[in-house]
PDB file of C-alpha atoms in Angstrom:
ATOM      1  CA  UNK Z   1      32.341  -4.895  -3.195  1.00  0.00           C
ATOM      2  CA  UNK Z   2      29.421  -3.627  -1.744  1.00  0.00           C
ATOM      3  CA  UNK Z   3      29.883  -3.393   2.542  1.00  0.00           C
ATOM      4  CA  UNK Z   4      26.898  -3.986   5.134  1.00  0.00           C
ATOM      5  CA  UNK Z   5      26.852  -2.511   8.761  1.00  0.00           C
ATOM      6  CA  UNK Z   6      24.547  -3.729  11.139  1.00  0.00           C
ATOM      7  CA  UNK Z   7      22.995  -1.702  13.817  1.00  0.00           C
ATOM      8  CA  UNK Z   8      20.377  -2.787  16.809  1.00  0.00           C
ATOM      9  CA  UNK Z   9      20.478  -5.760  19.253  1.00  0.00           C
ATOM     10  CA  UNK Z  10      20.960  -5.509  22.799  1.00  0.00           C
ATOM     11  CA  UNK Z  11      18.967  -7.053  25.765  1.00  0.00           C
ATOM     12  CA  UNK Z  12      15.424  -7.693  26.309  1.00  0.00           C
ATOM     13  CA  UNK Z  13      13.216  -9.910  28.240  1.00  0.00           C
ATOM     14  CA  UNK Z  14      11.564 -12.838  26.902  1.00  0.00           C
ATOM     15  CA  UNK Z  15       8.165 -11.262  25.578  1.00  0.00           C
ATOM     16  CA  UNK Z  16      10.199  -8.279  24.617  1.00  0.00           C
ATOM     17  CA  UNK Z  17      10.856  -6.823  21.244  1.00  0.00           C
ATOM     18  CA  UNK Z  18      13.947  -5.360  19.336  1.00  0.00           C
ATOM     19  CA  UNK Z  19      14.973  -4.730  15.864  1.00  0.00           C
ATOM     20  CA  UNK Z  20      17.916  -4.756  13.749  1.00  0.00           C
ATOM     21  CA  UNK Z  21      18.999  -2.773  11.209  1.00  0.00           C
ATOM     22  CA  UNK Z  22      21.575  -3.469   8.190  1.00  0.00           C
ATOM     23  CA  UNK Z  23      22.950  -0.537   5.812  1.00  0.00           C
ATOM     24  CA  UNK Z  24      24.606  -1.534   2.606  1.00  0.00           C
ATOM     25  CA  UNK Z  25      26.771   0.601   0.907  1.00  0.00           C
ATOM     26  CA  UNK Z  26      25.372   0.141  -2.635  1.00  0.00           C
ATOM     27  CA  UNK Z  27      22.149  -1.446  -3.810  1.00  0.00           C
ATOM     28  CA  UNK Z  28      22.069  -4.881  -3.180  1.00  0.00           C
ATOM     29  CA  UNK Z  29      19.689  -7.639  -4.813  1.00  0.00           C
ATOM     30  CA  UNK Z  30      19.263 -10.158  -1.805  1.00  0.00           C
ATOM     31  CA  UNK Z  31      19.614 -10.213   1.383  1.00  0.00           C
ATOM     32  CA  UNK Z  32      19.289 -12.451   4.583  1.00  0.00           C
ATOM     33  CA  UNK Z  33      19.703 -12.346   8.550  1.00  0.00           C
ATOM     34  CA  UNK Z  34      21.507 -14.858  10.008  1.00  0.00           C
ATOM     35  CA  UNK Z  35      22.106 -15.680  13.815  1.00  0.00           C
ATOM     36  CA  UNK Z  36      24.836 -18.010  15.898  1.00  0.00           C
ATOM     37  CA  UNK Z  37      23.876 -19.221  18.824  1.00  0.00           C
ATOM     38  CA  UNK Z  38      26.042 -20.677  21.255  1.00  0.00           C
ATOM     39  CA  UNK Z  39      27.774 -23.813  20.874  1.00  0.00           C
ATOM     40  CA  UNK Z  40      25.328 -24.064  17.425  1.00  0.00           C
ATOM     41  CA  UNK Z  41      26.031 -23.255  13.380  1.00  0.00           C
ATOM     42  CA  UNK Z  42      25.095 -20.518  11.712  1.00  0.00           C
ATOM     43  CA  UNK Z  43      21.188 -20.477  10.236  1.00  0.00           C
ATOM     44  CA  UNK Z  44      19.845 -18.202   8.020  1.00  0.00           C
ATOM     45  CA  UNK Z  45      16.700 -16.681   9.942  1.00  0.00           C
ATOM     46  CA  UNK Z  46      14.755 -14.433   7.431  1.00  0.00           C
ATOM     47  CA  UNK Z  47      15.740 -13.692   3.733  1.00  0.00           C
ATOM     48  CA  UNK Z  48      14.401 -11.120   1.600  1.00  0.00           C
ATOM     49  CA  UNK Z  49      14.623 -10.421  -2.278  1.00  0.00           C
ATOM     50  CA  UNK Z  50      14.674  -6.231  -2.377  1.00  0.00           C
ATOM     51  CA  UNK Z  51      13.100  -6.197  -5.483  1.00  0.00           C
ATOM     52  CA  UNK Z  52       9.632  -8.445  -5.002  1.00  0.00           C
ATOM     53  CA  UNK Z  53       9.977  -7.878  -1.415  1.00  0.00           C
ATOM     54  CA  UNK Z  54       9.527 -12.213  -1.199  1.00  0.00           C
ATOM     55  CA  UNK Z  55      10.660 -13.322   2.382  1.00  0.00           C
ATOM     56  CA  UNK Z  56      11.886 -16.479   3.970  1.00  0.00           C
ATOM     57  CA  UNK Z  57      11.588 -17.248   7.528  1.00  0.00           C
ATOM     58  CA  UNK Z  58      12.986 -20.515   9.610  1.00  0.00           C
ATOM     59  CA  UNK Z  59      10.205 -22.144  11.294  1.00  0.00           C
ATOM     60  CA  UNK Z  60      11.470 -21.018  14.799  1.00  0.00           C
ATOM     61  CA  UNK Z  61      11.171 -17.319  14.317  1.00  0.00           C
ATOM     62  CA  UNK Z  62       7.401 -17.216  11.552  1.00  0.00           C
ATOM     63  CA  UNK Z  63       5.170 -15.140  13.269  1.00  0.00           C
ATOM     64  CA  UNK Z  64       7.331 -13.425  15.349  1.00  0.00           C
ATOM     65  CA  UNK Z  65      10.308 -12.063  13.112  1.00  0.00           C
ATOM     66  CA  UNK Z  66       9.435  -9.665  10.708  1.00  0.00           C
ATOM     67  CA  UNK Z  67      12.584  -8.665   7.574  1.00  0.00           C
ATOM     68  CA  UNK Z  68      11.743  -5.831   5.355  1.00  0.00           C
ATOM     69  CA  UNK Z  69      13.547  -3.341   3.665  1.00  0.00           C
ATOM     70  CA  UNK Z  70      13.492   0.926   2.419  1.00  0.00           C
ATOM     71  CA  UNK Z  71      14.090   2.324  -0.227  1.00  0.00           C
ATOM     72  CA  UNK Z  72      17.779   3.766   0.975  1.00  0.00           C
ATOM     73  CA  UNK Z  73      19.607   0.452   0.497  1.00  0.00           C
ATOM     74  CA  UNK Z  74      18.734  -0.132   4.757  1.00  0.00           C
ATOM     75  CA  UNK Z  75      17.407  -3.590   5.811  1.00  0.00           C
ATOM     76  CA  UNK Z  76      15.260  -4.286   9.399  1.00  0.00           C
ATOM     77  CA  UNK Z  77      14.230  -7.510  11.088  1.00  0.00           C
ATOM     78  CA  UNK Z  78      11.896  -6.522  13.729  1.00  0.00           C
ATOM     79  CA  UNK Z  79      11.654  -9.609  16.402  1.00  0.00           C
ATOM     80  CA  UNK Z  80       8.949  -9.743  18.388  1.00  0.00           C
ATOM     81  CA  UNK Z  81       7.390 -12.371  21.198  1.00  0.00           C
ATOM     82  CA  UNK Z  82      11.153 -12.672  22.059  1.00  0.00           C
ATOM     83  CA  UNK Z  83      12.460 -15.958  23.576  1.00  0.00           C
ATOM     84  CA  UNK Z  84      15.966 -17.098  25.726  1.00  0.00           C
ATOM     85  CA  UNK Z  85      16.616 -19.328  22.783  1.00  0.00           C
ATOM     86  CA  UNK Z  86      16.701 -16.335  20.244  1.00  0.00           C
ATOM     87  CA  UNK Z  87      20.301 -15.395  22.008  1.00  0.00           C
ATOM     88  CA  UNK Z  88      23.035 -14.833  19.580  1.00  0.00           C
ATOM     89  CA  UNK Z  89      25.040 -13.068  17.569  1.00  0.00           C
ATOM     90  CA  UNK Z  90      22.804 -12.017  14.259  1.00  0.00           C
ATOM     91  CA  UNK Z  91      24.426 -10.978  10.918  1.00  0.00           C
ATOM     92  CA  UNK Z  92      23.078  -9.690   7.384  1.00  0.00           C
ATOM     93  CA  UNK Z  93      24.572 -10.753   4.923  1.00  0.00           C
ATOM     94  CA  UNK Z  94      23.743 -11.134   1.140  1.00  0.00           C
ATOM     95  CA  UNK Z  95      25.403 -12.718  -2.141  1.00  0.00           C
ATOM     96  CA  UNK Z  96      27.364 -10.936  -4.447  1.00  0.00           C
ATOM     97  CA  UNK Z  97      25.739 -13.518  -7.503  1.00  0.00           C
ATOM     98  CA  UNK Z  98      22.157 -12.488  -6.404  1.00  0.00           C
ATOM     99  CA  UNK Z  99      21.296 -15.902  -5.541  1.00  0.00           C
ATOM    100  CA  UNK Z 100      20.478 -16.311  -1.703  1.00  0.00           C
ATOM    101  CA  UNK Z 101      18.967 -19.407  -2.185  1.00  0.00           C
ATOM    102  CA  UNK Z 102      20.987 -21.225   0.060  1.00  0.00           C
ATOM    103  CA  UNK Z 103      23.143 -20.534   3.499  1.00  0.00           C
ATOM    104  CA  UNK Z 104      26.863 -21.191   1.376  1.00  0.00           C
ATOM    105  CA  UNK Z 105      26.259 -18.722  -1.100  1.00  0.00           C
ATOM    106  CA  UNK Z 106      25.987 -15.576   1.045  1.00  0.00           C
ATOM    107  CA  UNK Z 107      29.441 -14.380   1.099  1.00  0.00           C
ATOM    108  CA  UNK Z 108      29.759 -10.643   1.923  1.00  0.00           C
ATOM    109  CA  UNK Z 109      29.151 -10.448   5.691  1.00  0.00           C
ATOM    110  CA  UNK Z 110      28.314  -7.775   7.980  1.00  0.00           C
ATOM    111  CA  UNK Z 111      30.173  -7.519  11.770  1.00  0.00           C
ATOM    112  CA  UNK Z 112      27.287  -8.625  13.819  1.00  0.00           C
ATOM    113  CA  UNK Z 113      24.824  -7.559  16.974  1.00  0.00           C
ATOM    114  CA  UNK Z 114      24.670  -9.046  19.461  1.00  0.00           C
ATOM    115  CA  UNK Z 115      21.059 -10.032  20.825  1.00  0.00           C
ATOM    116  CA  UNK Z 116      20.627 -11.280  24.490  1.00  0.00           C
ATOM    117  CA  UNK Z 117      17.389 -12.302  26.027  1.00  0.00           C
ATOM    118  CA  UNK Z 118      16.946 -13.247  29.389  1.00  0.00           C
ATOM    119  CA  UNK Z 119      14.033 -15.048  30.885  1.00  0.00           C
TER     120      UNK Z 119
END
């Protein structure tokens, strides 16, 4: 079963920027980044198909997340315009049936980053 390792995160200001990064260990079809926040479910932020390079974004983060992927099996979501309520713990993840149409079917998991921004 193909593994994921996320990389990244840390602390920033609101305004500020980081990125992510998410290494599988195999090629993967699918993939999406996913953040908990405290006291709140997990959402699936940003989704990309590897192939097409189609993306997904929640309303809360268009225009100021960016997912993409390489050519090495490594996936990046760049966040920009950072805000206090973008604090969590963000995950890749991706489904081993190369669907990733919905939140349930994601089922291999990275460990997560944790992001903090502070206002």
């Amino acid at each position: 079963q193909v593994q994921l390792v996320e990389s990244g995160g840390g602390s920033a200001q609101a305004g500020g920027s980081l990125s992510l990064s998410c290494t599988a260990s195999s090629q993967i079809y699918c993939m999406g980044w996913f953040r908990q926040r405290p006291g709140k479910e997990r959402e699936l932020v940003a989704r990309i198909y590897i192939s097409s390079g189609n993306t997904y974004y929640v309303d809360s983060v268009k225009g100021r997340f960016t997912i993409s992927r390489d050519n090495t099996n490594q996936m990046y979501l760049r966040m920009d315009s950072l805000k206090p309520e973008d604090t969590a713990m963000y995950y890749c993840a991706t489904d081993s049936f190369s669907r990733c149409r919905r939140a349930t079917e994601y089922d291999v998991w990275g460990q997560g980053t944790q992001v903090t921004v502070s206002s």
